[in-house]
PDB file of C-alpha atoms and ligand atoms in Angstrom:
ATOM      1  CA  MET A   1     -10.374  -9.035  -7.470  1.00 84.00           C
ATOM      2  CA  GLN A   2     -13.280 -10.857  -5.849  1.00 90.00           C
ATOM      3  CA  LEU A   3     -13.940  -9.882  -2.272  1.00 97.00           C
ATOM      4  CA  THR A   4     -16.851 -10.559   0.026  1.00 97.00           C
ATOM      5  CA  ILE A   5     -17.650  -9.634   3.601  1.00 98.00           C
ATOM      6  CA  THR A   6     -20.354 -11.314   5.651  1.00 98.00           C
ATOM      7  CA  ASP A   7     -23.181  -9.138   6.997  1.00 98.00           C
ATOM      8  CA  GLU A   8     -22.179 -10.185  10.502  1.00 98.00           C
ATOM      9  CA  ALA A   9     -18.613  -8.913  10.107  1.00 98.00           C
ATOM     10  CA  TYR A  10     -19.811  -5.693   8.493  1.00 98.00           C
ATOM     11  CA  GLN A  11     -22.433  -5.029  11.189  1.00 98.00           C
ATOM     12  CA  SER A  12     -19.811  -5.634  13.847  1.00 98.00           C
ATOM     13  CA  LEU A  13     -17.392  -3.035  12.508  1.00 98.00           C
ATOM     14  CA  LEU A  14     -20.207  -0.604  11.753  1.00 98.00           C
ATOM     15  CA  GLU A  15     -21.432  -0.748  15.354  1.00 98.00           C
ATOM     16  CA  GLN A  16     -17.883  -0.365  16.638  1.00 98.00           C
ATOM     17  CA  ALA A  17     -17.220   2.662  14.417  1.00 98.00           C
ATOM     18  CA  ARG A  18     -20.491   4.349  15.425  1.00 98.00           C
ATOM     19  CA  ARG A  19     -19.709   3.763  19.081  1.00 98.00           C
ATOM     20  CA  ASP A  20     -16.189   5.231  18.752  1.00 97.00           C
ATOM     21  CA  ALA A  21     -17.225   8.265  16.658  1.00 97.00           C
ATOM     22  CA  PRO A  22     -16.193  11.062  16.506  1.00 97.00           C
ATOM     23  CA  MET A  23     -12.865   9.280  17.074  1.00 97.00           C
ATOM     24  CA  GLU A  24     -11.574   7.002  14.341  1.00 98.00           C
ATOM     25  CA  SER A  25     -12.177   3.322  15.017  1.00 98.00           C
ATOM     26  CA  CYS A  26     -10.050   0.453  13.724  1.00 98.00           C
ATOM     27  CA  GLY A  27      -9.512  -3.280  13.579  1.00 98.00           C
ATOM     28  CA  TYR A  28      -8.455  -6.279  11.542  1.00 98.00           C
ATOM     29  CA  LEU A  29     -10.667  -8.146   9.117  1.00 98.00           C
ATOM     30  CA  LEU A  30     -10.128 -11.880   9.169  1.00 98.00           C
ATOM     31  CA  GLY A  31     -11.323 -14.783   7.081  1.00 98.00           C
ATOM     32  CA  PRO A  32     -10.611 -18.279   5.794  1.00 98.00           C
ATOM     33  CA  ASP A  33      -8.881 -16.877   2.672  1.00 97.00           C
ATOM     34  CA  ARG A  34      -7.804 -13.547   1.215  1.00 96.00           C
ATOM     35  CA  GLN A  35     -11.079 -13.032  -0.662  1.00 97.00           C
ATOM     36  CA  THR A  36     -13.483 -13.602   2.221  1.00 98.00           C
ATOM     37  CA  VAL A  37     -13.992 -11.569   5.388  1.00 98.00           C
ATOM     38  CA  THR A  38     -15.946 -13.385   8.080  1.00 98.00           C
ATOM     39  CA  LEU A  39     -14.780 -11.659  11.254  1.00 98.00           C
ATOM     40  CA  ASN A  40     -14.116  -8.192  12.597  1.00 98.00           C
ATOM     41  CA  TYR A  41     -11.298  -8.230  15.125  1.00 98.00           C
ATOM     42  CA  PRO A  42     -11.676  -4.933  17.017  1.00 98.00           C
ATOM     43  CA  MET A  43      -8.554  -2.977  17.903  1.00 98.00           C
ATOM     44  CA  ARG A  44      -8.094   0.034  20.124  1.00 97.00           C
ATOM     45  CA  ASN A  45      -7.125   3.288  18.424  1.00 96.00           C
ATOM     46  CA  THR A  46      -4.232   4.301  20.653  1.00 96.00           C
ATOM     47  CA  ASP A  47      -4.173   7.753  19.001  1.00 95.00           C
ATOM     48  CA  GLN A  48      -7.711   8.514  20.242  1.00 94.00           C
ATOM     49  CA  SER A  49      -7.961  10.898  17.318  1.00 94.00           C
ATOM     50  CA  ALA A  50     -10.694  11.937  14.875  1.00 94.00           C
ATOM     51  CA  GLU A  51      -8.135  12.069  12.050  1.00 92.00           C
ATOM     52  CA  HIS A  52      -5.785   9.145  12.441  1.00 92.00           C
ATOM     53  CA  PHE A  53      -5.302   5.835  14.162  1.00 94.00           C
ATOM     54  CA  SER A  54      -2.585   3.546  15.489  1.00 95.00           C
ATOM     55  CA  PHE A  55      -2.652  -0.023  16.702  1.00 96.00           C
ATOM     56  CA  ASP A  56      -1.249  -1.079  20.044  1.00 96.00           C
ATOM     57  CA  PRO A  57       1.732  -3.402  19.322  1.00 96.00           C
ATOM     58  CA  LYS A  58       0.660  -5.733  22.139  1.00 97.00           C
ATOM     59  CA  GLU A  59      -2.826  -6.035  20.691  1.00 97.00           C
ATOM     60  CA  GLN A  60      -1.323  -6.601  17.237  1.00 96.00           C
ATOM     61  CA  PHE A  61       0.710  -9.468  18.625  1.00 97.00           C
ATOM     62  CA  ALA A  62      -2.401 -10.973  20.239  1.00 98.00           C
ATOM     63  CA  ALA A  63      -4.306 -10.613  16.951  1.00 97.00           C
ATOM     64  CA  VAL A  64      -1.623 -12.452  14.983  1.00 96.00           C
ATOM     65  CA  LYS A  65      -1.685 -15.216  17.578  1.00 98.00           C
ATOM     66  CA  TYR A  66      -5.484 -15.431  17.349  1.00 98.00           C
ATOM     67  CA  VAL A  67      -5.298 -15.659  13.558  1.00 98.00           C
ATOM     68  CA  ARG A  68      -2.798 -18.526  13.708  1.00 97.00           C
ATOM     69  CA  GLN A  69      -4.713 -20.398  16.391  1.00 98.00           C
ATOM     70  CA  HIS A  70      -7.943 -20.245  14.417  1.00 97.00           C
ATOM     71  CA  GLY A  71      -6.471 -21.072  11.018  1.00 98.00           C
ATOM     72  CA  LEU A  72      -7.521 -17.709   9.585  1.00 98.00           C
ATOM     73  CA  VAL A  73      -5.738 -15.075   7.507  1.00 98.00           C
ATOM     74  CA  ILE A  74      -5.603 -11.310   7.887  1.00 98.00           C
ATOM     75  CA  VAL A  75      -7.456 -10.033   4.831  1.00 98.00           C
ATOM     76  CA  GLY A  76      -6.691  -6.477   5.838  1.00 98.00           C
ATOM     77  CA  ASN A  77      -7.106  -3.781   8.401  1.00 97.00           C
ATOM     78  CA  TRP A  78      -9.884  -1.236   8.580  1.00 98.00           C
ATOM     79  CA  HIS A  79     -10.450   2.145  10.073  1.00 98.00           C
ATOM     80  CA  SER A  80     -13.268   4.638  10.063  1.00 98.00           C
ATOM     81  CA  HIS A  81     -13.453   8.129   8.678  1.00 98.00           C
ATOM     82  CA  PRO A  82     -16.120   9.684  10.908  1.00 97.00           C
ATOM     83  CA  ALA A  83     -16.374  12.891   8.869  1.00 97.00           C
ATOM     84  CA  THR A  84     -14.568  12.309   5.561  1.00 97.00           C
ATOM     85  CA  PRO A  85     -15.137  10.078   2.490  1.00 97.00           C
ATOM     86  CA  SER A  86     -14.125   6.427   2.150  1.00 97.00           C
ATOM     87  CA  ARG A  87     -10.771   6.981   0.469  1.00 96.00           C
ATOM     88  CA  PRO A  88      -7.242   6.828   1.827  1.00 97.00           C
ATOM     89  CA  SER A  89      -5.725  10.056   3.087  1.00 96.00           C
ATOM     90  CA  ALA A  90      -2.131  10.906   2.174  1.00 95.00           C
ATOM     91  CA  GLU A  91      -1.147   9.589   5.595  1.00 94.00           C
ATOM     92  CA  ASP A  92      -3.148   6.370   5.092  1.00 96.00           C
ATOM     93  CA  ILE A  93      -1.207   5.746   1.873  1.00 97.00           C
ATOM     94  CA  ARG A  94       2.108   6.600   3.489  1.00 94.00           C
ATOM     95  CA  LEU A  95       1.435   4.135   6.329  1.00 92.00           C
ATOM     96  CA  ALA A  96       0.171   1.313   4.092  1.00 94.00           C
ATOM     97  CA  PHE A  97       3.441  -0.577   4.123  1.00 91.00           C
ATOM     98  CA  ASP A  98       2.102  -4.102   3.515  1.00 94.00           C
ATOM     99  CA  PRO A  99       1.131  -4.768  -0.152  1.00 94.00           C
ATOM    100  CA  ASN A 100      -0.203  -8.230   0.807  1.00 95.00           C
ATOM    101  CA  ILE A 101      -3.188  -6.960   2.759  1.00 97.00           C
ATOM    102  CA  LEU A 102      -6.109  -4.706   1.889  1.00 98.00           C
ATOM    103  CA  TYR A 103      -6.915  -1.410   3.550  1.00 98.00           C
ATOM    104  CA  PHE A 104     -10.596  -0.992   4.333  1.00 98.00           C
ATOM    105  CA  ILE A 105     -12.124   2.386   5.067  1.00 98.00           C
ATOM    106  CA  LEU A 106     -15.608   2.940   6.471  1.00 98.00           C
ATOM    107  CA  SER A 107     -16.975   6.444   6.011  1.00 98.00           C
ATOM    108  CA  LEU A 108     -19.687   7.707   8.331  1.00 98.00           C
ATOM    109  CA  ALA A 109     -19.724  11.142   6.707  1.00 97.00           C
ATOM    110  CA  GLY A 110     -22.769  10.712   4.473  1.00 96.00           C
ATOM    111  CA  GLU A 111     -26.365   9.788   5.045  1.00 95.00           C
ATOM    112  CA  LYS A 112     -25.461   6.119   4.605  1.00 97.00           C
ATOM    113  CA  PRO A 113     -22.151   4.486   5.609  1.00 98.00           C
ATOM    114  CA  VAL A 114     -19.782   3.757   2.703  1.00 98.00           C
ATOM    115  CA  PHE A 115     -17.312   0.905   2.890  1.00 98.00           C
ATOM    116  CA  ASN A 116     -14.494   0.304   0.401  1.00 98.00           C
ATOM    117  CA  ALA A 117     -11.333  -1.775   0.318  1.00 98.00           C
ATOM    118  CA  PHE A 118      -8.120  -0.518  -1.251  1.00 98.00           C
ATOM    119  CA  ALA A 119      -5.039  -2.303  -2.515  1.00 97.00           C
ATOM    120  CA  ILE A 120      -2.126   0.030  -1.865  1.00 97.00           C
ATOM    121  CA  ALA A 121       1.462  -0.503  -2.985  1.00 95.00           C
ATOM    122  CA  ASP A 122       4.442   1.686  -3.848  1.00 93.00           C
ATOM    123  CA  GLY A 123       2.738   4.729  -2.390  1.00 94.00           C
ATOM    124  CA  GLU A 124      -0.365   4.556  -4.539  1.00 96.00           C
ATOM    125  CA  VAL A 125      -3.832   3.032  -4.652  1.00 97.00           C
ATOM    126  CA  LYS A 126      -3.762   0.124  -7.119  1.00 97.00           C
ATOM    127  CA  GLU A 127      -7.350  -0.996  -6.785  1.00 97.00           C
ATOM    128  CA  LYS A 128     -10.592   0.082  -5.133  1.00 97.00           C
ATOM    129  CA  ILE A 129     -13.243  -2.465  -4.247  1.00 97.00           C
ATOM    130  CA  CYS A 130     -16.697  -1.169  -3.306  1.00 97.00           C
ATOM    131  CA  LEU A 131     -18.325  -3.289  -0.617  1.00 96.00           C
ATOM    132  CA  ARG A 132     -21.225  -1.278   0.836  1.00 93.00           C
TER     133      ARG A 132
HETATM  134 ZN1  LIG B   1      -7.801   7.291   7.106  1.00 54.05          ZN
END
């Protein structure tokens, strides 16, 4: 599938992830349609963990409200892997319960950040889209 992310949105999540490292960072990626990300919507990682993340249900509710108010869609959610590659862990796949959104993973493990999006359904990765 075709998927683009604006430099602004990417820089925003990159800065957030670097700030939160070595903890995992996370958020929603929003846009005017399912193929275009124009905004990083930062979320707090309530796990405060270097290996997994959880959203705060109250913040999730506020995000959904924001999306509706601004006529946007949730293209997907993202989280960082501060020390591991940009691919879903077994837990990431297990927790990817919504086949209608994409799961973005930013890896800070290498010399350069790596950013991919994954379509996950029925407990497996259906598609990988390389973004950065
Ligand atoms: Zn992960």
